XYZ file of C-alpha atoms in Angstrom:
667
model
C -38.437 32.884 17.642
C -41.242 32.560 20.579
C -44.218 31.112 18.701
C -43.372 30.887 15.258
C -43.205 26.623 13.754
C -39.833 25.806 12.976
C -39.622 24.995 8.980
C -37.502 22.336 8.041
C -35.592 24.831 6.034
C -34.203 25.921 9.485
C -33.465 23.108 11.361
C -31.096 22.512 7.701
C -30.065 25.861 7.895
C -29.386 24.982 11.604
C -26.147 22.591 10.226
C -24.961 25.064 7.640
C -23.798 28.128 9.413
C -22.948 25.113 12.344
C -20.474 24.199 10.287
C -19.157 26.845 8.368
C -18.936 28.969 11.650
C -17.094 25.964 12.902
C -14.741 25.639 10.452
C -14.042 29.380 9.769
C -13.215 29.409 13.320
C -10.514 26.589 12.881
C -9.386 27.918 10.125
C -9.954 24.811 8.979
C -11.735 21.873 7.396
C -15.014 21.210 5.062
C -18.321 22.841 4.799
C -18.925 22.261 1.493
C -19.844 18.763 1.582
C -21.694 19.839 5.164
C -23.755 22.642 3.450
C -24.712 20.344 0.896
C -26.323 17.042 2.319
C -28.487 19.495 5.715
C -31.450 19.048 4.007
C -30.678 15.151 3.550
C -29.738 14.624 7.126
C -32.930 17.036 9.007
C -35.517 14.847 6.963
C -33.372 12.013 7.673
C -32.375 12.419 11.431
C -35.620 13.609 12.762
C -38.112 11.735 10.348
C -36.846 8.209 10.348
C -33.116 7.557 12.103
C -33.813 5.608 15.041
C -31.483 6.141 17.643
C -31.235 7.720 21.312
C -29.258 10.590 22.143
C -28.997 9.632 25.955
C -27.898 5.530 25.217
C -25.306 6.052 22.248
C -24.745 2.283 22.617
C -28.024 1.270 22.971
C -27.868 -2.012 20.674
C -30.785 -1.816 18.446
C -30.088 1.324 16.756
C -29.997 2.054 13.427
C -26.439 2.982 12.366
C -25.746 6.001 10.398
C -22.032 6.116 8.528
C -20.114 9.803 7.088
C -18.312 7.565 3.960
C -17.342 11.398 2.921
C -15.529 11.737 6.538
C -14.712 15.315 5.385
C -17.478 16.342 6.118
C -17.584 15.931 9.478
C -18.938 19.095 10.951
C -22.210 17.302 9.403
C -22.245 14.785 12.192
C -21.146 16.893 14.994
C -23.724 18.924 14.337
C -26.627 16.313 14.259
C -25.096 15.318 16.669
C -25.405 18.540 18.739
C -28.509 19.626 17.478
C -30.048 16.366 18.482
C -28.946 15.834 22.511
C -25.893 13.894 22.455
C -23.311 14.669 25.300
C -21.276 17.320 22.667
C -21.874 21.071 23.664
C -21.572 23.644 21.860
C -18.189 24.254 22.961
C -17.196 21.480 21.517
C -17.974 22.564 18.067
C -16.734 25.995 18.768
C -13.316 23.787 19.570
C -13.791 22.365 16.303
C -10.458 20.988 15.250
C -8.378 21.470 18.600
C -6.448 19.237 20.582
C -7.687 17.002 22.552
C -11.665 18.102 21.164
C -14.467 15.624 20.651
C -14.238 17.016 17.303
C -11.053 16.201 15.355
C -10.825 16.890 11.704
C -12.663 13.307 10.582
C -15.251 11.703 13.097
C -13.514 9.001 14.929
C -14.483 5.932 16.582
C -14.194 6.368 20.471
C -14.230 9.978 20.686
C -16.918 11.571 19.664
C -20.756 9.917 21.456
C -22.452 8.715 18.336
C -19.779 8.339 15.730
C -20.006 4.497 15.101
C -16.859 4.178 12.760
C -13.282 6.257 12.525
C -13.675 8.292 8.410
C -11.521 9.614 6.488
C -9.528 7.491 4.176
C -12.851 7.812 0.894
C -15.136 3.897 0.961
C -13.761 2.650 3.491
C -17.166 4.387 5.790
C -18.978 2.451 3.250
C -16.896 -0.728 3.606
C -18.118 -0.562 7.196
C -21.546 0.467 6.348
C -21.860 -2.762 4.549
C -20.334 -4.828 7.683
C -22.821 -3.071 9.839
C -25.863 -4.092 7.311
C -24.302 -7.847 6.928
C -24.140 -8.059 10.437
C -27.615 -7.046 11.265
C -29.474 -9.288 8.614
C -27.033 -12.655 9.856
C -27.766 -11.616 13.921
C -31.208 -11.561 12.540
C -31.443 -14.850 11.016
C -29.528 -16.384 13.790
C -31.802 -14.981 17.399
C -35.129 -13.241 15.816
C -38.603 -15.643 16.088
C -41.453 -15.232 14.623
C -42.924 -12.205 16.915
C -39.828 -11.491 18.543
C -37.337 -8.961 15.661
C -34.942 -7.882 18.957
C -32.238 -7.369 15.714
C -34.220 -5.005 13.263
C -32.955 -2.422 12.106
C -31.492 0.078 9.243
C -27.965 1.271 8.117
C -27.912 4.423 6.596
C -24.350 6.080 4.781
C -23.865 9.396 3.183
C -21.164 8.803 0.539
C -19.344 11.129 -1.882
C -17.826 11.515 -5.098
C -14.746 9.323 -3.925
C -15.758 7.194 -1.792
C -17.036 6.007 -5.188
C -14.408 6.618 -7.319
C -11.883 4.536 -4.283
C -11.836 0.608 -5.969
C -13.224 -0.124 -2.054
C -16.338 0.723 -3.109
C -16.652 -1.575 -6.107
C -15.710 -4.317 -3.647
C -17.751 -3.738 -1.209
C -20.836 -2.522 -2.932
C -21.220 -5.593 -5.685
C -20.818 -7.735 -2.315
C -23.464 -5.815 -1.268
C -25.671 -6.717 -4.120
C -24.685 -10.252 -3.618
C -25.219 -10.443 -0.568
C -28.680 -8.944 -1.048
C -28.257 -6.184 2.300
C -31.228 -5.112 2.178
C -31.438 -2.229 5.024
C -28.554 -0.999 3.939
C -29.236 2.677 2.925
C -26.465 4.593 0.583
C -26.604 8.221 0.045
C -24.218 9.963 -2.809
C -24.066 13.326 -2.309
C -23.865 13.965 -6.076
C -22.905 17.181 -6.629
C -20.150 16.967 -9.353
C -17.551 18.386 -7.392
C -14.121 17.408 -5.766
C -11.040 18.945 -4.243
C -9.768 19.679 -8.014
C -13.169 20.886 -9.405
C -15.298 19.265 -11.502
C -15.093 16.434 -11.917
C -16.615 15.584 -15.092
C -12.572 15.462 -16.248
C -12.269 12.073 -14.961
C -15.816 10.580 -13.298
C -18.015 10.420 -15.490
C -19.450 6.933 -14.356
C -22.468 5.830 -15.505
C -23.377 5.942 -11.696
C -26.912 4.672 -12.091
C -26.074 1.651 -14.345
C -23.328 0.650 -12.210
C -24.866 0.367 -8.978
C -27.943 -1.723 -10.961
C -25.003 -4.046 -11.889
C -24.430 -4.761 -8.489
C -27.797 -5.396 -7.516
C -29.068 -2.261 -5.936
C -32.484 0.041 -6.009
C -31.670 2.911 -7.306
C -33.010 6.262 -6.910
C -33.103 9.648 -8.498
C -33.562 12.615 -6.189
C -32.961 16.926 -5.752
C -31.577 16.344 -2.842
C -33.015 19.643 -1.645
C -36.392 18.632 -2.038
C -37.844 17.043 1.679
C -40.617 15.570 0.306
C -38.041 13.715 -3.144
C -35.521 12.939 0.279
C -39.321 11.047 2.348
C -40.055 10.062 -0.292
C -37.033 8.023 -1.583
C -36.098 6.652 1.564
C -39.731 5.271 2.042
C -39.090 3.482 -0.911
C -35.667 2.481 0.024
C -36.572 1.210 3.310
C -39.686 -0.742 1.560
C -37.464 -2.672 -1.305
C -35.538 -5.647 1.723
C -33.945 -7.566 -1.157
C -31.719 -5.148 -2.431
C -29.611 -2.185 -1.237
C -30.963 0.700 -2.243
C -28.742 3.704 -3.487
C -30.001 7.153 -3.494
C -28.932 9.547 -5.592
C -28.935 13.263 -4.288
C -27.917 16.184 -6.366
C -27.290 19.018 -4.482
C -25.317 21.764 -4.412
C -21.987 22.450 -2.468
C -22.078 24.782 -0.080
C -25.577 25.050 -0.575
C -26.312 29.089 0.793
C -23.110 30.633 -0.074
C -23.711 32.618 -2.872
C -20.558 33.560 -4.549
C -19.116 30.057 -4.006
C -21.358 27.653 -3.830
C -21.165 25.149 -6.444
C -18.247 25.358 -6.572
C -14.283 23.489 -5.613
C -13.647 26.671 -3.297
C -16.080 25.055 -0.559
C -14.584 21.552 -0.389
C -11.628 22.058 1.508
C -11.097 25.738 2.548
C -12.919 27.850 5.310
C -15.216 30.021 3.178
C -14.095 32.784 4.620
C -15.297 36.183 7.447
C -17.149 38.178 4.017
C -18.709 34.901 2.227
C -19.933 33.507 6.050
C -21.741 37.171 6.567
C -22.844 36.821 2.466
C -24.471 33.547 3.409
C -26.174 34.040 6.870
C -27.919 37.160 4.590
C -28.872 34.473 1.639
C -30.204 31.950 4.884
C -31.781 34.754 6.890
C -29.876 33.361 9.459
C -29.370 35.763 12.008
C -27.917 34.632 14.872
C -24.489 35.235 16.256
C -22.129 31.892 15.725
C -22.333 29.187 17.428
C -25.282 30.657 19.022
C -29.297 28.162 17.787
C -32.451 29.789 19.236
C -34.494 27.439 21.675
C -36.629 26.592 19.530
C -35.079 25.642 16.200
C -32.466 23.481 18.997
C -35.805 21.867 20.303
C -37.409 21.160 17.047
C -33.910 19.134 16.237
C -34.195 17.098 20.145
C -34.304 13.806 19.778
C -33.407 12.010 23.724
C -37.641 11.240 24.845
C -38.546 9.822 21.347
C -34.938 7.672 21.131
C -36.190 7.143 25.165
C -39.175 5.933 23.711
C -37.657 3.815 21.254
C -35.468 1.931 23.639
C -37.721 1.400 26.280
C -40.305 0.008 23.522
C -37.139 -3.121 22.421
C -35.999 -3.323 26.100
C -40.460 -4.867 26.377
C -39.795 -6.801 23.966
C -37.040 -7.884 24.831
C -38.667 -8.465 28.200
C -40.570 -11.177 26.353
C -38.377 -12.744 24.611
C -36.760 -13.730 27.332
C -39.456 -15.025 28.483
C -40.538 -16.813 25.509
C -36.561 -17.755 24.587
C -34.538 -17.517 27.857
C -32.137 -19.742 25.962
C -31.291 -17.789 22.599
C -31.629 -14.595 24.911
C -28.998 -15.366 27.529
C -26.882 -15.908 24.546
C -27.613 -13.121 22.518
C -27.116 -10.259 25.506
C -23.677 -12.140 26.076
C -22.394 -11.383 22.680
C -23.553 -7.907 22.128
C -21.632 -7.491 25.424
C -18.356 -9.068 23.966
C -18.111 -11.555 25.849
C -17.327 -14.583 26.002
C -19.114 -18.349 27.217
C -17.998 -19.333 30.839
C -16.357 -22.683 29.929
C -13.796 -20.818 27.173
C -11.028 -20.533 29.110
C -11.067 -24.550 29.694
C -12.284 -26.303 26.689
C -8.941 -23.564 25.074
C -6.725 -24.532 27.630
C -7.080 -28.457 27.240
C -6.919 -27.759 24.125
C -3.841 -26.455 23.823
C -2.146 -28.545 25.922
C -3.666 -31.884 23.595
C -1.834 -29.642 20.771
C 1.331 -29.951 23.003
C 1.038 -34.224 23.814
C 0.371 -34.433 20.163
C 3.865 -33.721 18.520
C 2.219 -33.049 14.892
C 4.284 -31.705 12.663
C 2.291 -29.363 10.463
C 2.263 -26.522 8.202
C 0.633 -23.245 11.016
C -2.170 -22.524 8.455
C -3.265 -25.656 9.010
C -2.531 -25.968 12.625
C -4.421 -22.865 12.074
C -7.877 -24.894 10.759
C -7.273 -26.988 13.287
C -8.673 -24.082 15.990
C -10.499 -23.060 14.376
C -12.654 -26.789 13.778
C -12.003 -26.517 18.099
C -12.722 -22.767 18.472
C -16.499 -22.340 15.843
C -18.136 -25.376 18.203
C -17.349 -23.044 20.996
C -17.744 -20.145 19.899
C -20.658 -19.327 18.154
C -20.219 -15.265 17.245
C -17.641 -16.525 15.553
C -17.721 -15.330 11.590
C -15.514 -14.810 8.331
C -13.657 -16.435 5.525
C -11.400 -15.470 3.339
C -10.774 -12.973 -0.059
C -10.930 -16.369 -2.791
C -8.727 -19.089 -0.113
C -10.371 -20.690 1.674
C -9.015 -24.090 1.023
C -4.642 -22.229 1.014
C -5.764 -20.465 4.463
C -7.333 -22.897 6.227
C -10.185 -20.274 6.722
C -13.436 -22.278 6.606
C -13.700 -24.331 9.246
C -15.722 -28.169 10.073
C -19.103 -27.251 10.462
C -19.421 -23.318 8.813
C -22.156 -22.443 7.163
C -21.888 -20.486 4.190
C -23.917 -16.900 5.036
C -24.793 -17.072 0.761
C -26.545 -20.181 1.554
C -27.879 -20.353 4.401
C -29.123 -16.518 6.344
C -28.345 -17.519 9.720
C -24.990 -18.497 8.505
C -21.197 -18.104 9.833
C -18.673 -18.062 6.846
C -18.416 -15.758 4.227
C -17.550 -15.802 0.662
C -15.651 -12.878 0.092
C -14.559 -13.467 -3.104
C -10.727 -11.573 -4.349
C -11.662 -8.684 -2.453
C -8.854 -7.777 0.598
C -9.391 -4.537 1.315
C -13.214 -4.613 1.077
C -13.394 -7.744 3.670
C -10.756 -5.633 5.500
C -12.954 -2.464 6.259
C -16.693 -4.923 6.208
C -15.022 -7.269 9.004
C -14.285 -3.855 11.063
C -17.395 -3.198 10.104
C -18.592 -6.702 11.566
C -16.753 -5.498 15.187
C -18.399 -2.331 14.922
C -21.881 -3.265 14.684
C -21.326 -5.625 17.768
C -22.648 -9.559 18.109
C -19.904 -11.064 16.528
C -16.155 -12.152 16.744
C -15.101 -11.497 12.899
C -11.711 -12.903 11.145
C -10.541 -12.605 7.407
C -7.945 -14.099 5.713
C -5.580 -14.324 2.870
C -1.978 -14.055 1.702
C 0.378 -12.157 4.103
C 1.463 -10.345 0.565
C -2.183 -9.305 -0.239
C -2.237 -7.136 3.562
C -0.880 -4.394 1.801
C -3.659 -4.833 -0.877
C -6.023 -4.459 2.472
C -3.112 -2.539 4.419
C -5.201 0.890 5.136
C -8.232 -0.921 6.613
C -5.799 -2.192 8.628
C -4.374 0.712 10.422
C -8.288 1.257 10.979
C -8.696 -1.558 12.764
C -6.181 -0.471 15.388
C -6.993 3.071 15.193
C -10.416 1.903 16.542
C -8.970 -0.656 18.941
C -11.446 -3.363 16.819
C -11.510 -7.243 18.025
C -10.799 -8.595 14.848
C -8.884 -11.523 14.047
C -6.584 -11.495 10.322
C -5.163 -14.797 9.461
C -1.913 -14.469 6.739
C -0.803 -17.777 5.765
C 2.272 -18.361 2.747
C 4.826 -15.814 5.294
C 7.675 -15.797 3.826
C 10.066 -16.617 0.895
C 9.887 -20.546 2.017
C 6.419 -20.366 0.556
C 8.629 -21.155 -3.000
C 8.139 -20.782 -6.832
C 4.851 -18.428 -7.007
C 8.421 -15.682 -6.754
C 9.098 -12.482 -4.930
C 5.662 -10.975 -5.845
C 3.746 -14.109 -4.257
C 6.409 -13.900 -0.520
C 6.493 -11.387 1.863
C 9.707 -9.698 3.421
C 8.572 -5.894 4.853
C 4.997 -6.757 6.039
C 6.208 -8.750 9.046
C 8.161 -5.177 10.453
C 5.005 -3.263 9.388
C 2.260 -5.272 11.083
C 4.447 -5.053 14.114
C 5.695 -0.961 14.143
C 1.264 -0.723 13.585
C 0.119 0.792 17.457
C -1.640 -1.264 18.538
C -1.739 -4.300 16.245
C -1.250 -7.257 17.849
C 1.430 -9.792 15.378
C 2.134 -13.977 16.231
C 3.827 -15.535 13.908
C 3.634 -19.574 15.607
C 5.777 -22.380 14.955
C 4.711 -25.578 15.638
C 1.172 -26.563 16.605
C 0.883 -25.683 19.855
C 1.505 -21.888 19.655
C -0.971 -21.580 17.196
C -3.642 -22.871 19.251
C -1.904 -20.231 22.166
C -1.837 -17.335 18.960
C -5.755 -18.447 18.642
C -6.626 -17.759 21.878
C -4.734 -14.994 22.592
C -6.502 -13.654 19.576
C -9.729 -14.150 20.802
C -9.780 -12.927 24.761
C -7.717 -9.357 23.359
C -8.572 -6.715 23.651
C -7.887 -3.210 22.262
C -7.589 -3.883 18.873
C -7.343 -6.282 15.695
C -4.547 -9.837 16.035
C -2.332 -10.620 13.389
C -2.163 -13.980 12.777
C 1.000 -15.031 10.502
C 0.966 -18.489 9.478
C 4.125 -20.930 7.387
C 2.636 -22.620 4.183
C 5.025 -25.708 4.824
C 5.060 -28.526 7.165
C 6.657 -27.839 10.621
C 7.595 -29.831 13.219
C 6.485 -30.457 16.839
C 8.898 -28.345 19.486
C 8.969 -30.090 22.604
C 8.482 -28.077 25.702
C 7.822 -28.471 29.541
C 4.754 -27.092 31.369
C 6.414 -24.229 32.090
C 7.072 -23.298 28.922
C 3.787 -24.747 27.438
C 1.935 -22.129 30.073
C 5.441 -19.104 28.792
C 4.121 -19.162 25.621
C 1.337 -17.035 26.168
C 4.237 -14.293 27.115
C 5.463 -14.291 24.087
C 8.601 -15.179 24.367
C 10.381 -17.427 26.285
C 13.125 -20.096 26.871
C 12.752 -23.521 24.467
C 16.303 -24.463 24.720
C 18.663 -23.484 27.632
C 22.079 -24.423 28.610
C 23.820 -24.910 31.541
C 23.975 -21.564 33.638
C 24.169 -18.061 32.541
C 23.514 -17.039 28.558
C 26.936 -15.716 26.693
C 25.374 -16.268 23.508
C 21.114 -15.954 22.697
C 19.626 -16.633 19.750
C 15.802 -15.643 18.675
C 13.350 -17.051 16.374
C 10.023 -17.418 15.081
C 7.849 -19.814 13.313
C 9.827 -21.467 10.726
C 12.946 -20.308 11.524
C 12.609 -21.829 14.986
C 13.574 -25.510 14.338
C 16.827 -24.404 12.380
C 17.432 -22.145 15.649
C 17.195 -25.051 17.654
C 19.825 -26.604 16.176
C 21.927 -24.618 15.316
C 21.710 -24.000 19.506
C 21.905 -27.744 19.892
C 25.517 -27.923 17.945
C 26.783 -24.552 19.411
C 26.430 -25.925 22.655
C 28.102 -28.739 21.866
C 31.055 -27.118 20.580
C 30.929 -25.435 24.291
C 29.184 -22.025 23.858
C 26.670 -21.806 26.331
C 24.094 -20.675 23.870
C 19.882 -20.716 24.741
C 17.123 -19.800 22.049
C 14.381 -17.600 22.767
C 11.239 -18.794 20.472
C 9.194 -15.284 20.119
C 5.845 -15.460 18.791
C 4.596 -12.538 19.904
C 7.180 -9.083 20.013
C 4.733 -7.310 20.771
C 3.220 -9.734 23.809
C 6.812 -9.539 25.303
C 7.101 -6.143 25.299
C 3.787 -6.277 27.074
C 5.391 -8.504 30.498
C 6.551 -6.734 33.196
C 10.639 -6.140 33.783
C 11.750 -8.938 35.981
C 10.323 -11.354 33.390
C 12.335 -9.897 29.918
C 14.830 -9.792 31.865
C 14.745 -13.358 32.383
C 14.682 -13.881 29.058
C 16.628 -11.876 27.582
C 19.402 -11.313 30.330
C 20.496 -6.644 29.456
C 24.417 -8.169 30.198
C 24.224 -11.311 27.206
C 25.364 -8.511 24.073
C 26.321 -11.109 22.042
C 22.463 -11.996 20.280
C 21.402 -13.160 17.625
C 17.745 -12.628 15.832
C 16.670 -15.154 12.871
C 13.441 -15.077 11.122
C 11.992 -14.589 7.178
C 11.437 -10.940 7.178
C 13.030 -7.436 7.079
C 16.180 -7.437 8.849
C 15.751 -3.748 10.278
C 13.393 -4.844 12.427
C 15.378 -7.177 14.945
C 17.725 -3.977 15.762
C 15.921 -3.267 18.708
C 16.100 -6.622 20.005
C 20.247 -7.717 19.445
C 21.048 -3.875 19.865
C 24.274 -3.096 17.653
C 26.665 -6.115 18.900
C 24.270 -8.379 17.639
C 23.069 -9.801 14.174
C 20.393 -10.949 12.479
C 19.676 -13.724 9.616
C 16.651 -11.761 8.179
C 16.464 -10.208 4.655
C 17.706 -7.602 2.977
C 15.928 -7.748 0.123
C 13.478 -9.706 -1.812
C 12.586 -13.026 -2.727
C 12.683 -15.378 -6.071
C 11.082 -17.543 -7.736
C 11.839 -21.663 -7.149
C 11.259 -24.060 -4.978
C 10.643 -23.360 -0.931
C 14.085 -24.917 0.967
C 16.159 -24.051 -1.906
C 15.725 -20.443 -1.182
C 15.643 -20.665 2.217
C 19.500 -22.207 2.007
C 19.974 -19.932 -0.515
C 19.159 -16.688 1.784
C 21.080 -17.994 4.577
C 18.316 -19.759 5.960
C 20.730 -22.938 7.108
C 21.499 -24.781 10.237
C 25.232 -24.012 8.914
C 24.641 -20.580 8.570
C 23.057 -19.499 11.604
C 26.098 -21.344 13.131
C 28.211 -19.181 11.309
C 26.904 -15.804 11.750
C 26.142 -16.232 15.988
C 30.234 -17.358 15.720
C 31.158 -14.701 14.227
C 30.029 -12.297 17.025
C 32.840 -13.967 18.610
C 35.324 -12.563 16.578
């Protein structure tokens, strides 16, 4: 190709052939979306996207999200072609063990991938969170002449993303919050896995998004002029997010299969790949990109220039606004203020000294009141349960009322709220939290899982944690949710029993890296527990001896949350009856299991096989700690509708029943 000018079609075709070749070699994957959206990607990435392939984490880059993550070869092709550390060998190793090109894009595995996508609609939701974070952070830090936070969020989405209910939750809120720097490209190709979608998806998509408050543009997704004009129009709109409806042909370039579901989720086959090469006029072997085409894609030079210009702006900002600049850098790095640990430790000590009886949801609100004044990066909200969850702390300001605020009214959108929270965390500059009843974690479950998969630093506040919440009945009484959370990799779960344990749990949540933290909190008031200084310090270990016997124990009782008090009373009575009983409070099983073996043995000696666990969650979870010889006072059924105290008694969460179960181990 020496001496010839590279055309847009040739650049787009490079995406098409890389995608179909990688899928064909793996004998697995989705070639249709990358081939259909190649022209859109070519215009966006070459003419508009601000990024630096040599520094994928440059903070002021534009964010690009492939929400229809099954089309992952699209983003892998783009990252390779533009100069990211993703060599052609990785593309040829698509979907293979330990490659950097997994079946769906995974955050942290492939440089340049901003979020893990695959469960449809969640990438779109993450994009809303990123755009929200950009707008809020810009309001907090930008000053006249210094737009140090200034970038767009671009999302590719397919029919499946818009069919998923989460798209309604997040796009409705995005319109309400006027996220003008969010631009979504809808791959309107009329095809999903089952075929032509006109049998199951006939929504007026334009009307739907206009009703949300979005700007909606319609274009031919294979016309570079229309694509560029639409992006410019979208970027010029500052008050509304934009949906660009791109009419495309799925599998574009595959002459016998394009426009059909045959290109969606299966390799094209050797004959169709060869036919596509001929149709596209691509006379090169698999995974061979001519140097001229590859060079025309290279974004390393302009990316480095863009970052250098931003750094110059940041230097000027530091000179004129040193305090703000220092704070911005700290927050971007994800570091806590230097005095935070001292402040929170003093607060924990004061909570222990107070002797206050509170529901742990109220204790959490008390913690937030302090944390909000110490951590300006704290941002969060509740799914229409602010008062019940204690999620809106004193002094917080809704971003819907003040752009530089720190509180989000999410409305009744548990799934969308959690996925948006993930997007805020992925963007950086904030420590996001979100709150709802524990039972409604079920609505958000897949977003919770994605936070764990991506190891994102989020805080999930779950209140009304048991049958103790009472009259609302089993529809609102969580039973299996605690076990569900605890068994999810990279999730840390805390179920505190009083104010002091709640404060320790919040400290752990703020300082933790490597995944989200769930704080599981009671509706009902819980009494204060007396502790020595050593016991107070040991709360952070997740499990500790709260009440001990003289000499070696012959029986160990383990409890969490609201069940600690009745278990303490039971332990005291067992001791009065001459049984060497020990009470272990276990606010966080995962934190306890992370301790060294000597500490765990000192709390739960292996020789003591008579053990009873007490918790208003599913009983089977505790078998791993009580063993085959132990017993669990827990739930094996759903709850019922009645006042909380009556339910606790009816289901056996009483002092007498705990004693009876414990004594039965002697029989």
